[in-house]
Short mmCIF file of C-alpha atoms (C1' of nucleotides) in Angstrom, two decimals:
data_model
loop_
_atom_site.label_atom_id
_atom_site.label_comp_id
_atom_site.label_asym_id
_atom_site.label_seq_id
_atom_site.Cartn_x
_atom_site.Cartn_y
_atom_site.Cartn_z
CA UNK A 45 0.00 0.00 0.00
CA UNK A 46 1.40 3.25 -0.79
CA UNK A 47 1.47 6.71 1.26
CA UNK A 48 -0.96 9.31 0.33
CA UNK A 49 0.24 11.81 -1.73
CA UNK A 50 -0.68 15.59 -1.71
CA UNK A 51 -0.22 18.56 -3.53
CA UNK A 52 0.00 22.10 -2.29
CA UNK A 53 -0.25 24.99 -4.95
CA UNK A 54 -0.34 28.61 -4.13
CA UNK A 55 -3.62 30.71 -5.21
CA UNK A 56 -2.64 33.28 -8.23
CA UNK A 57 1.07 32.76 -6.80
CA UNK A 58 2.84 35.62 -8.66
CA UNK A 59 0.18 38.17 -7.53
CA UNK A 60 0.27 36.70 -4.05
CA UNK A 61 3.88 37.15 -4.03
CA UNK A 62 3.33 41.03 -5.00
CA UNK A 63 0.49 41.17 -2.58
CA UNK A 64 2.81 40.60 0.24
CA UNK A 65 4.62 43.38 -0.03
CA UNK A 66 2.71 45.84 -0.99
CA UNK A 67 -0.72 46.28 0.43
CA UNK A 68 -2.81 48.61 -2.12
CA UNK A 69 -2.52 45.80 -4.17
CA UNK A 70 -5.25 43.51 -2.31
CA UNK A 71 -8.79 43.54 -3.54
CA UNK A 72 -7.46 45.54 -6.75
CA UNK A 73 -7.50 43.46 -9.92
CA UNK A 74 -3.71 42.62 -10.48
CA UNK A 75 -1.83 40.92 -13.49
CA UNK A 76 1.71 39.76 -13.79
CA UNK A 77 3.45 39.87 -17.22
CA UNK A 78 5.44 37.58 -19.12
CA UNK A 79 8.86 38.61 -18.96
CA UNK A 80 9.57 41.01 -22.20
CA UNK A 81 6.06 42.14 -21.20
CA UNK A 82 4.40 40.44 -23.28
CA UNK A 83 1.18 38.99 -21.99
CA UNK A 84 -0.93 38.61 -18.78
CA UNK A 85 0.46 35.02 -17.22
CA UNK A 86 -0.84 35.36 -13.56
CA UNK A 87 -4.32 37.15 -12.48
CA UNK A 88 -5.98 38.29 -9.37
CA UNK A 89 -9.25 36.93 -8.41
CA UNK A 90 -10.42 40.26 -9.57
CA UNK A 91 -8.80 40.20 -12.77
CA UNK A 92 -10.05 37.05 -13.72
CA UNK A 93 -13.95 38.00 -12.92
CA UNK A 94 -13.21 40.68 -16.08
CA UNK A 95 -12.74 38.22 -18.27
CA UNK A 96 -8.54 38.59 -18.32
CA UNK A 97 -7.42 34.90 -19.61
CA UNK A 98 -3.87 33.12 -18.86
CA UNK A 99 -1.79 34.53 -22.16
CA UNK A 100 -4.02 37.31 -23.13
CA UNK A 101 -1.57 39.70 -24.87
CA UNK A 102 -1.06 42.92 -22.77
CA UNK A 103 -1.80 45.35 -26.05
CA UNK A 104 -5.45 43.35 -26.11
CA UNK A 105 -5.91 44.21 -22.66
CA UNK A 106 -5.29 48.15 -22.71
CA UNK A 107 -8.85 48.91 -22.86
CA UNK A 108 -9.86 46.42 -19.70
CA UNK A 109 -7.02 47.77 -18.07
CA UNK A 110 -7.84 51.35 -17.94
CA UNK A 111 -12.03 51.31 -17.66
CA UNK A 112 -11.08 49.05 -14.36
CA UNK A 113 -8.09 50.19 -13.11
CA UNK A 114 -6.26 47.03 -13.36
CA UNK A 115 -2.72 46.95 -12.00
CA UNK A 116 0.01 45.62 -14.30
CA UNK A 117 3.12 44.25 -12.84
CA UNK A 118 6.24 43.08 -14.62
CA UNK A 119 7.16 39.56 -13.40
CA UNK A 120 10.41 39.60 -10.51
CA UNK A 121 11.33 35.90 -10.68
CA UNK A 122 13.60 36.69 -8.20
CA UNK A 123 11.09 37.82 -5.70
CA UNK A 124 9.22 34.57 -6.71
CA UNK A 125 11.86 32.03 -6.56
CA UNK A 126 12.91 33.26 -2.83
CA UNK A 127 9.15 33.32 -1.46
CA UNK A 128 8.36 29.47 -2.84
CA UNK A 129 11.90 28.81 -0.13
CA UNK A 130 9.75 30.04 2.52
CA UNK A 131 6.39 28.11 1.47
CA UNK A 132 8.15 24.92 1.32
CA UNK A 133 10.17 25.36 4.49
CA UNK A 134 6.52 26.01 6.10
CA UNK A 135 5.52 22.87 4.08
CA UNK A 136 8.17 20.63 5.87
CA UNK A 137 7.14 19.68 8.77
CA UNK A 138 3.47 18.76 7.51
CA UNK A 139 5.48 15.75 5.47
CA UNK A 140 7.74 12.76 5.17
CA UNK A 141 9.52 14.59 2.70
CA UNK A 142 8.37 16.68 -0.50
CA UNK A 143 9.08 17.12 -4.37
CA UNK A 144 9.18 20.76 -5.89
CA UNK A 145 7.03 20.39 -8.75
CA UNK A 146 7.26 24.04 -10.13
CA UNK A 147 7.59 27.56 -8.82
CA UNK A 148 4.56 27.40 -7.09
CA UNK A 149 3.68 23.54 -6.48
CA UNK A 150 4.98 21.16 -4.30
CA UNK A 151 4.27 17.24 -4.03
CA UNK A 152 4.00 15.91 -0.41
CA UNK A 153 4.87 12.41 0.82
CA UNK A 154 2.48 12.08 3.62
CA UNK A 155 3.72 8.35 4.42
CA UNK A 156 3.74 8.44 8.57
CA UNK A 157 0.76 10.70 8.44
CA UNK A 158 -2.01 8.15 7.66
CA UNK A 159 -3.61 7.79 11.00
CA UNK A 160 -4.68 11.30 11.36
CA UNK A 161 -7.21 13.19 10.05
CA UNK A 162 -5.40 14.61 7.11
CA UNK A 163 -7.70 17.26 5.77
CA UNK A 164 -7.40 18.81 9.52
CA UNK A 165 -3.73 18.12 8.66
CA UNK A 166 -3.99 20.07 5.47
CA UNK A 167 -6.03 22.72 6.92
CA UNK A 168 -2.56 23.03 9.69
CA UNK A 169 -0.12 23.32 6.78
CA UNK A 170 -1.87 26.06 4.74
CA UNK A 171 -2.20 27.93 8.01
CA UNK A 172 1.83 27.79 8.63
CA UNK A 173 2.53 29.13 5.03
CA UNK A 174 0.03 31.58 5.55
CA UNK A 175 1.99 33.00 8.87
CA UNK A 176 4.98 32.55 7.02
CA UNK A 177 4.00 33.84 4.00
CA UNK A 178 0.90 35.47 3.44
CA UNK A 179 0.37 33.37 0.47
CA UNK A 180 -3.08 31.81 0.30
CA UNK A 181 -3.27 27.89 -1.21
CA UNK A 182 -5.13 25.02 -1.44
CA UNK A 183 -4.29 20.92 -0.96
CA UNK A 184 -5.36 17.99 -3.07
CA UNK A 185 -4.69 14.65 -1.20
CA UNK A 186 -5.16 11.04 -2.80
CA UNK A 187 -3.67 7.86 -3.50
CA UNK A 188 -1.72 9.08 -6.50
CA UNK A 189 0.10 12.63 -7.91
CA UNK A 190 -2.31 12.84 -11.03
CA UNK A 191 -5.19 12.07 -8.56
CA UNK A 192 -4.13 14.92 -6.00
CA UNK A 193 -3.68 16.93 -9.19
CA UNK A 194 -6.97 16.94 -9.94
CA UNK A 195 -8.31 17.10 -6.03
CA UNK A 196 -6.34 20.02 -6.12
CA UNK A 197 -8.13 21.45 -9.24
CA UNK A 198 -11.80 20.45 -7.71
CA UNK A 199 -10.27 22.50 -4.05
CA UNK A 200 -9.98 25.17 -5.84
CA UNK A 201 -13.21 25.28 -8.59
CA UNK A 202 -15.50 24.39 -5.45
CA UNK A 203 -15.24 26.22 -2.41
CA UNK A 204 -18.16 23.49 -0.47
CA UNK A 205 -13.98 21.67 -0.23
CA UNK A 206 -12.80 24.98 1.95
CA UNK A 207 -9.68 24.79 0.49
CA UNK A 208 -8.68 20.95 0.99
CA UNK A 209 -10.19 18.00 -1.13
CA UNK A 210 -9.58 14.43 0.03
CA UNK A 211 -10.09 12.29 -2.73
CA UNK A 212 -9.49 8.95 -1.14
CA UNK A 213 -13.22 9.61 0.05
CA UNK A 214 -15.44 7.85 -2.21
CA UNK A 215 -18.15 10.09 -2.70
CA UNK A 216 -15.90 13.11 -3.57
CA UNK A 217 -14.14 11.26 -5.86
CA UNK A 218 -16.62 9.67 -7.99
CA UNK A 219 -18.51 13.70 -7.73
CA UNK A 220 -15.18 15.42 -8.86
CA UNK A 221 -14.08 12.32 -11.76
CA UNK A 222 -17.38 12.60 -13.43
CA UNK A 223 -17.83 16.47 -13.98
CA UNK A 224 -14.13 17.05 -14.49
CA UNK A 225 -13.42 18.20 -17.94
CA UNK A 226 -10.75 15.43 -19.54
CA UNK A 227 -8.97 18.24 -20.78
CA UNK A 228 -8.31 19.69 -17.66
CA UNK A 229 -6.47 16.55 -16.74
CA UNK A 230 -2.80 16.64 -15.47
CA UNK A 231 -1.01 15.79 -18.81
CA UNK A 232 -3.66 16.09 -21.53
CA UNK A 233 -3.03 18.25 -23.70
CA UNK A 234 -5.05 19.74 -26.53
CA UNK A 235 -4.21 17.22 -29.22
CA UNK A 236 -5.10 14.11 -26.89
CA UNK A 237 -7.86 15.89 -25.59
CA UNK A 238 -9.26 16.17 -29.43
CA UNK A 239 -8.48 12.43 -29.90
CA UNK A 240 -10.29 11.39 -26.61
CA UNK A 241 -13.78 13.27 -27.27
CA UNK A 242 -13.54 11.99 -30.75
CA UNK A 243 -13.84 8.80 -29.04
CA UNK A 244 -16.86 9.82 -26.55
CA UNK A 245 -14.40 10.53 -23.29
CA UNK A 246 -15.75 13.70 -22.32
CA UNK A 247 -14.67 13.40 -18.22
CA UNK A 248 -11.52 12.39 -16.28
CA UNK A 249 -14.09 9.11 -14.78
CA UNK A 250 -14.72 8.23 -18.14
CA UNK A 251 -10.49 8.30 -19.34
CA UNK A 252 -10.11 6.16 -16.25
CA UNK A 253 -12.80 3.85 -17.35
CA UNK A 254 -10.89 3.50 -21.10
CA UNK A 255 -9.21 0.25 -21.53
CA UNK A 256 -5.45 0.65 -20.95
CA UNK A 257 -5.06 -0.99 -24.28
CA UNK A 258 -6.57 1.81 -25.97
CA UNK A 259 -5.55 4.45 -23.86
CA UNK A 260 -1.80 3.16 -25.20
CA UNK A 261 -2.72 3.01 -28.70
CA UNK A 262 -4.31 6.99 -28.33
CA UNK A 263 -1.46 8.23 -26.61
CA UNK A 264 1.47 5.80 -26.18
CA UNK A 265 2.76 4.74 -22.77
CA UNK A 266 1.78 8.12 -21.15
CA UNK A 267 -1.22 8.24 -21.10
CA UNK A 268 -1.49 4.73 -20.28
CA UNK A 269 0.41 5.68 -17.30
CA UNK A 270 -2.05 8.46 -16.79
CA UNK A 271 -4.71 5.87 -17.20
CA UNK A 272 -3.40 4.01 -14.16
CA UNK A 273 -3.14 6.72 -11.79
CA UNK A 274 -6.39 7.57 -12.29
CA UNK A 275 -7.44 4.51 -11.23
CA UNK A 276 -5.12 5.15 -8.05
CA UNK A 277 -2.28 3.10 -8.95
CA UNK A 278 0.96 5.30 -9.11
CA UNK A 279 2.85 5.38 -11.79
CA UNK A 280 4.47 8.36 -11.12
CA UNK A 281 6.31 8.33 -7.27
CA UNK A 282 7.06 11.56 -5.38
CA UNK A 283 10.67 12.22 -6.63
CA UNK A 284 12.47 13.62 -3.65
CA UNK A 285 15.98 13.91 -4.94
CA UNK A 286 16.35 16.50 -7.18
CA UNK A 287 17.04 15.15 -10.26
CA UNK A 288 20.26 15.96 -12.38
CA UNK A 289 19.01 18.58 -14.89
CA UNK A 290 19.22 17.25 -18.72
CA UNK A 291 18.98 21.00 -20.17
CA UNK A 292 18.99 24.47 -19.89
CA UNK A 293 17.92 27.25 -22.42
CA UNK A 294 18.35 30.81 -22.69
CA UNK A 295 15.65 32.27 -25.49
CA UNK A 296 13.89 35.45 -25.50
CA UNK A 297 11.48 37.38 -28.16
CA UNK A 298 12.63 40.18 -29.64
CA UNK A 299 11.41 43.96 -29.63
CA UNK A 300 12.13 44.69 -32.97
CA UNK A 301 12.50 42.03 -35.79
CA UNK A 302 16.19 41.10 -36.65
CA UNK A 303 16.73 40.51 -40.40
CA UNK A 304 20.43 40.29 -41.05
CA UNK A 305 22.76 37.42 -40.04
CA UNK A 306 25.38 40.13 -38.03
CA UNK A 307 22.69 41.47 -35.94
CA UNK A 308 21.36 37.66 -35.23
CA UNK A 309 25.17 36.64 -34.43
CA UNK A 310 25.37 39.75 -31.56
CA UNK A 311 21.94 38.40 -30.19
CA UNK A 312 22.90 34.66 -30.35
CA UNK A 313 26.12 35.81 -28.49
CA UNK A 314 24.68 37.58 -25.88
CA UNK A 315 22.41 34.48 -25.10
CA UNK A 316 25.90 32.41 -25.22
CA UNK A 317 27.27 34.32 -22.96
CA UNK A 318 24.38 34.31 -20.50
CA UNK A 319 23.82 30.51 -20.90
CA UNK A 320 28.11 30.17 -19.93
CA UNK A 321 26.61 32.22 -16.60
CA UNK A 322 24.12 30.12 -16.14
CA UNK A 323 25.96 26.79 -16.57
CA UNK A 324 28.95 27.94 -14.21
CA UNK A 325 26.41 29.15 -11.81
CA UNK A 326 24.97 25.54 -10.91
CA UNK A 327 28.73 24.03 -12.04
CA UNK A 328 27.99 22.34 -15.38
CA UNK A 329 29.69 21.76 -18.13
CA UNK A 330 27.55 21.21 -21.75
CA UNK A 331 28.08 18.45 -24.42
CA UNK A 332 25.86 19.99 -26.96
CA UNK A 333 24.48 23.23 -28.30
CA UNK A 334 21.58 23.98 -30.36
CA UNK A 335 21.21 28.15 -31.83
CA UNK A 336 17.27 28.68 -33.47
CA UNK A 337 16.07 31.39 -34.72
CA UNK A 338 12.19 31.84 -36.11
CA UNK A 339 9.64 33.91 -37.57
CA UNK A 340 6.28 35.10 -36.05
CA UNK A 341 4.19 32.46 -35.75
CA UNK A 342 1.44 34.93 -34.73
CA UNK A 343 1.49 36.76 -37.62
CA UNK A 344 -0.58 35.40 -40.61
CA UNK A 345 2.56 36.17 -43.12
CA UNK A 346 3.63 33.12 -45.24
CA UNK A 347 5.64 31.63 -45.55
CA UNK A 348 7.29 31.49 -42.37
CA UNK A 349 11.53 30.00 -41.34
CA UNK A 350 12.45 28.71 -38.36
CA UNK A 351 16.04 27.31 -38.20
CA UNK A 352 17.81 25.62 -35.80
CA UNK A 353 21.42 23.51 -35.71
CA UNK A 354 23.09 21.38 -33.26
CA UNK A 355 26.94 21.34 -33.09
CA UNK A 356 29.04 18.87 -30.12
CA UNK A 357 30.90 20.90 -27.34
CA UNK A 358 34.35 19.19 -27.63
CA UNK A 359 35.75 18.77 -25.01
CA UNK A 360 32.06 19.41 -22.95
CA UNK A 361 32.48 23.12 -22.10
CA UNK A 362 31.12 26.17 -19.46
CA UNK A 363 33.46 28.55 -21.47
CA UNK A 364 31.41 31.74 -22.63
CA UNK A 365 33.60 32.09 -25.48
CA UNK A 366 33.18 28.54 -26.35
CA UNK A 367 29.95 28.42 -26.24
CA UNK A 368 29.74 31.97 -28.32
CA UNK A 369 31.88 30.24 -31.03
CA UNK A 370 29.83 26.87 -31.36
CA UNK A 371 27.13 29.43 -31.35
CA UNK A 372 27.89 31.52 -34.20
CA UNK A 373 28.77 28.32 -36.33
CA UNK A 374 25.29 26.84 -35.70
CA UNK A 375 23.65 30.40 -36.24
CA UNK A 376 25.63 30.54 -39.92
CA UNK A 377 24.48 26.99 -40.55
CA UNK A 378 20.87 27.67 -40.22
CA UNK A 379 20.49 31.43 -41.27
CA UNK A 380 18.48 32.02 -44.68
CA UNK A 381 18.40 35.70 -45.74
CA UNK A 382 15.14 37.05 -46.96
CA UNK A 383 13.23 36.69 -43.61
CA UNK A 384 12.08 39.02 -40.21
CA UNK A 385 12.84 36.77 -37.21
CA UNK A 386 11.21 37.30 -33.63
CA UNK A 387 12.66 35.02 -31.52
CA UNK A 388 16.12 33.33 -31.13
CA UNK A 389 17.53 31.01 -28.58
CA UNK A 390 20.55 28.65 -27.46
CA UNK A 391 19.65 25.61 -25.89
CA UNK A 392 22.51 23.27 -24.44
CA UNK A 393 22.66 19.12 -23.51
CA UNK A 394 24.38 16.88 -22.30
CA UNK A 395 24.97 18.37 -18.56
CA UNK A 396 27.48 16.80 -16.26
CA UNK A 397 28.91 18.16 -13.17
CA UNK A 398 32.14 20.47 -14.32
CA UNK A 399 34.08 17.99 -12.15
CA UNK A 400 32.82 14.65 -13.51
CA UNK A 401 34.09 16.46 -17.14
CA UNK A 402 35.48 13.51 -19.27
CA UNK A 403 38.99 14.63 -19.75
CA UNK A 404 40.56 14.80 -23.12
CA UNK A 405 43.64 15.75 -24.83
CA UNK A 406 44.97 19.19 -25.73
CA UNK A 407 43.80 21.45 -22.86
CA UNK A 408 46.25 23.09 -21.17
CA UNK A 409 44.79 26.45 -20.95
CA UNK A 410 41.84 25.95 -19.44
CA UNK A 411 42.82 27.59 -15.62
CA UNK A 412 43.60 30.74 -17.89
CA UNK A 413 40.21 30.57 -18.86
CA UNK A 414 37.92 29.23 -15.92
CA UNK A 415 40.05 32.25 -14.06
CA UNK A 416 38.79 34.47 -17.33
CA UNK A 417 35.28 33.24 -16.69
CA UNK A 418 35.38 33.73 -13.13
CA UNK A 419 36.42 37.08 -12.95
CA UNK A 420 33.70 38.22 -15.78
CA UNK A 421 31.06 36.21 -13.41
CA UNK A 422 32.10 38.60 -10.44
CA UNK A 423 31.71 41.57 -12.65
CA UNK A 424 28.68 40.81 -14.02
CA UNK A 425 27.62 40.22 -10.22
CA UNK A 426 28.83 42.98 -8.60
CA UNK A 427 28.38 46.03 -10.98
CA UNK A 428 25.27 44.71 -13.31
CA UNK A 429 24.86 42.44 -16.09
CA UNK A 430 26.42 42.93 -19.11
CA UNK A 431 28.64 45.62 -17.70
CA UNK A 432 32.06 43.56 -18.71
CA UNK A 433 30.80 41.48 -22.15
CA UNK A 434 33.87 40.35 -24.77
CA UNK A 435 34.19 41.77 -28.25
CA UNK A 436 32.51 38.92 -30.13
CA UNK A 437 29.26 39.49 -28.54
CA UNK A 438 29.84 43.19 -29.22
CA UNK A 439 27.52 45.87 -28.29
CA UNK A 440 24.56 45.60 -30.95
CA UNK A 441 21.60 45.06 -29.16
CA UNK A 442 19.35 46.83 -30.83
CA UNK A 443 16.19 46.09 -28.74
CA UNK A 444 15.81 45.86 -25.48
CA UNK A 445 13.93 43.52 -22.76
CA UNK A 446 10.94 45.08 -21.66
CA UNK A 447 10.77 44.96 -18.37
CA UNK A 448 9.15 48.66 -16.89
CA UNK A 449 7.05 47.56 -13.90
CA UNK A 450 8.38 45.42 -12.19
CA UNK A 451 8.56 45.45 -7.81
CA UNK A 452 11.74 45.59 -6.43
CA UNK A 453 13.87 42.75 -4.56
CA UNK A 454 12.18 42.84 -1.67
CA UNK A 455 13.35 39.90 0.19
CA UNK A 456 16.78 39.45 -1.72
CA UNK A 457 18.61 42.63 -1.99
CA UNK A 458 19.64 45.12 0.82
CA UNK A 459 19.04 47.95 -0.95
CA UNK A 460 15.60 47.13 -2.12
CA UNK A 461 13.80 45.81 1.94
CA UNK A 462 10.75 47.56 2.54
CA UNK A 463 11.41 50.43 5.07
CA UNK A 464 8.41 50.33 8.33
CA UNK A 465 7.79 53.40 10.00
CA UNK A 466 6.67 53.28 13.41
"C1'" DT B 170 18.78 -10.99 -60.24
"C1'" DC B 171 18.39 -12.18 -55.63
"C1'" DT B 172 20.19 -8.49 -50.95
"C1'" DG B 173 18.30 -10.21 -43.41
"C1'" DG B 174 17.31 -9.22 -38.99
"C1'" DG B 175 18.40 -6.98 -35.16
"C1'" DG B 176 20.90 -3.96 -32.44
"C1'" DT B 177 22.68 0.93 -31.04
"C1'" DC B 178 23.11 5.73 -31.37
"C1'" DC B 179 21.69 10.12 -32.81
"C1'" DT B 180 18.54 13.86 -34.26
"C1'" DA B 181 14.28 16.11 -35.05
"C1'" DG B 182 10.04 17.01 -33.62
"C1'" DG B 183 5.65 16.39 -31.11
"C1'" DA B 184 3.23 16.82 -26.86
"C1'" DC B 185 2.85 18.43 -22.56
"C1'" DC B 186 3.87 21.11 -18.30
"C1'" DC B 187 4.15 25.67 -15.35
"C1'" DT C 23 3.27 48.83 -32.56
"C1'" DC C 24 2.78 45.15 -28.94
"C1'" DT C 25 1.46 37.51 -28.42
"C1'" DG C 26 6.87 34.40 -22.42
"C1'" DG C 27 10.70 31.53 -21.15
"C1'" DG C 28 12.31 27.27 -19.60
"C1'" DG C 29 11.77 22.66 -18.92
"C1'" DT C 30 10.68 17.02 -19.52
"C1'" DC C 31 9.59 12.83 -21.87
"C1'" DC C 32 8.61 10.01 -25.84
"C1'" DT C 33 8.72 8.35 -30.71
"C1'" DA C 34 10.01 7.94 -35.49
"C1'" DG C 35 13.41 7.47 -38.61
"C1'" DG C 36 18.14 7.58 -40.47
"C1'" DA C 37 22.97 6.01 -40.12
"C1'" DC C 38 25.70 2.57 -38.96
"C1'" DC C 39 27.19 -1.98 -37.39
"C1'" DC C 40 27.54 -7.14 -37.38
#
DNA sequence: TCTGGGGTCCTAGGACCC
DNA sequence: TCTGGGGTCCTAGGACCC
């Protein structure tokens, strides 16, 4: 028999987190932005009663914004990332142990906890983070993640659950499983969701009712894994060793279209040199690195380019200038003239620990350069990014992030704490 | 003319997630 | 004018090998 599993989530977490800190924003319709400032990706309460949706574009919004004084905020991950340390270190002692799921989820293993009453339980934890935090959530528990995925959906659609929905009761569950929309399932998406209702499954009781057989031949062995922990039989454990990351990505949109190959190359370099931060940062080396570039998909021009190339790191690399090389090769490889692109990125593979680096043959400058890369890392920290940058990535940006309301640091910079007066 | 079967490794791309 | 960024997992298909 395995423990119950339960998931805690944070209500409109990025608004929460500005809510916190800055009191006129509570009761006011709120939005967060995308980063470049692009579109609405977390609401209030209030903003979603006017009708704002998850990825409405901010320049569709202007006229909702100003009849109802809606208040836009650009999105601080940093504020973000350090408040979701304080909701899971209120989370801890509610648990056998827990897996971060994503900025603002968290799986718990609530193995040891079985013989209490574990929606009082529940109702204990969200009070702690709410001391701790101020941030309001709710708690799905069952036998299985994708089944306290979806208790946590029904906790929060139907407030008769107060917050906490127990699906291991019977009645609850079979209420929830057959007026849950099958789309709305943890891990269908929209193409499966099309295949299903071609096929009369309408409800997340009726995809557990499929037979497995068919649920593999509709979506291969996930969502016959799916399938199963519906039915309460996990599939899916609560992970709690962080796993080794596999990837990492730096890719942004652009302001203003970039049509020739020397402006891409300064863009693609920048992003090089960012993901060589990034990769030093949590002390990996790369194997592979992939440079795209594309068109705007939004836009109903034809017809549209989107390139992309792979090229090996050899030997596997951190090296900014490296990585801004391999980049620029890959960008020449897949340019085509002729077209406006939007939206470039590097990607890189193959991760290992810098120390667990397979060695190979002809390096013997590479303390120069980790020395080089080190002292451009504590530059970059201490006086602002991009303030030391090397002549390959040049100076040509010729757009810039948009980024013009967003809340200061409150939590992570000494400069930026709130000041009380008493 | 006839030209196997089965394995591995790699890449590209789809689907999904927050 | 203006439509996010950063991840994971899986499969198909080609190249290559014996």
């Amino acid at each position: 028999m395995s423990s119950p599993v339960a998931l805690i989530d944070c209500n409109n977490y990025y608004v929460s987190c500005e809510r916190a800190f800055d009191a006129k924003l509570v009761g006011v319709p709120v939005i967060v932005l995308s980063n470049n400032d692009g579109c609405a990706i977390a609401r209030s309460a209030e903003a979603k009663a006017l009708g704002i949706k998850m990825g409405d574009p901010i320049h569709h919004l202007r006229e909702k914004v100003r009849t109802h004084g809606v208040r836009v905020l650009s999105s601080n991950y940093t504020l973000y990332g350090d408040m979701q340390r304080r909701v899971v270190a209120a989370c801890a002692a509610f648990a056998r142990d827990t897996e971060i799921y994503s900025i603002d989820e968290t799986f718990l293993d609530l193995g040891g906890f079985e013989d209490r009453d574990l929606v009082a339980h529940a109702h204990a934890m969200r009070d702690q983070v709410r001391l701790w935090t101020t941030i309001p959530t709710c708690v799905g528990i069952a036998e299985t993640k994708t089944l306290a995925k979806l208790a946590n959906a029904a906790a929060k659609k139907d407030p008769s659950f107060e917050g906490v929905a127990d699906l291991r009761d019977h009645a609850a569950r079979q209420k929830v499983m057959h007026t849950f929309p099958v789309e709305d399932v943890w891990g269908v998406g929209g193409a499966t969701a099309l295949k299903l209702k071609g096929l009369g499954i309408e409800t997340a009781g009726s995809l557990r009712d499929m037979p497995m057989k068919q649920a593999r031949a509709v979506g291969t062995v996930v969502l016959e894994r799916l399938v199963a922990e519906l039915r309460g039989v996990p599939s899916n454990a609560v992970e709690t060793i962080e796993p080794q990351r596999k990837g990492m990505a730096v890719t942004r949109s652009f302001g203003a279209p970039v049509t020739t190959l020397d402006s891409m190359m300064g863009t693609l370099s920048q992003y090089a040199m960012r993901a060589g931060e990034k990769l030093r940062n949590y002390g990996l080396v790369a194997g592979r690195l992939t440079a795209f570039f594309h068109t705007n998909r939004h836009k109903p021009e034809r017809p549209q380019y989107g390139g992309s190339r792979t090229v090996a790191l050899q030997p596997m690399t951190s090296d900014s200038l490296e990585l801004i090389g391999a980049a620029r090769r890959a960008a020449e490889r897949a340019w085509r003239d002729g077209y406006a692109y939007t939206k470039a990125g590097i990607m890189l593979d193959d991760l290992v620990g810098a120390d667990m680096r397979p060695q190979t043959l002809f390096e013997d400058d590479t303390g120069k350069r980790d020395r080089l890369m080190g002292a451009l890392d504590e530059i970059n920290g201490r006086f602002g990014k991009w303030t030391a940058v090397t002549a390959s990535q040049g100076f040509r940006r010729e757009w810039k992030l948009r980024s013009e309301m967003r809340s200061p640091a409150w939590t992570t910079s000494i400069t930026e704490v709130p000041m009380v007066r008493a």
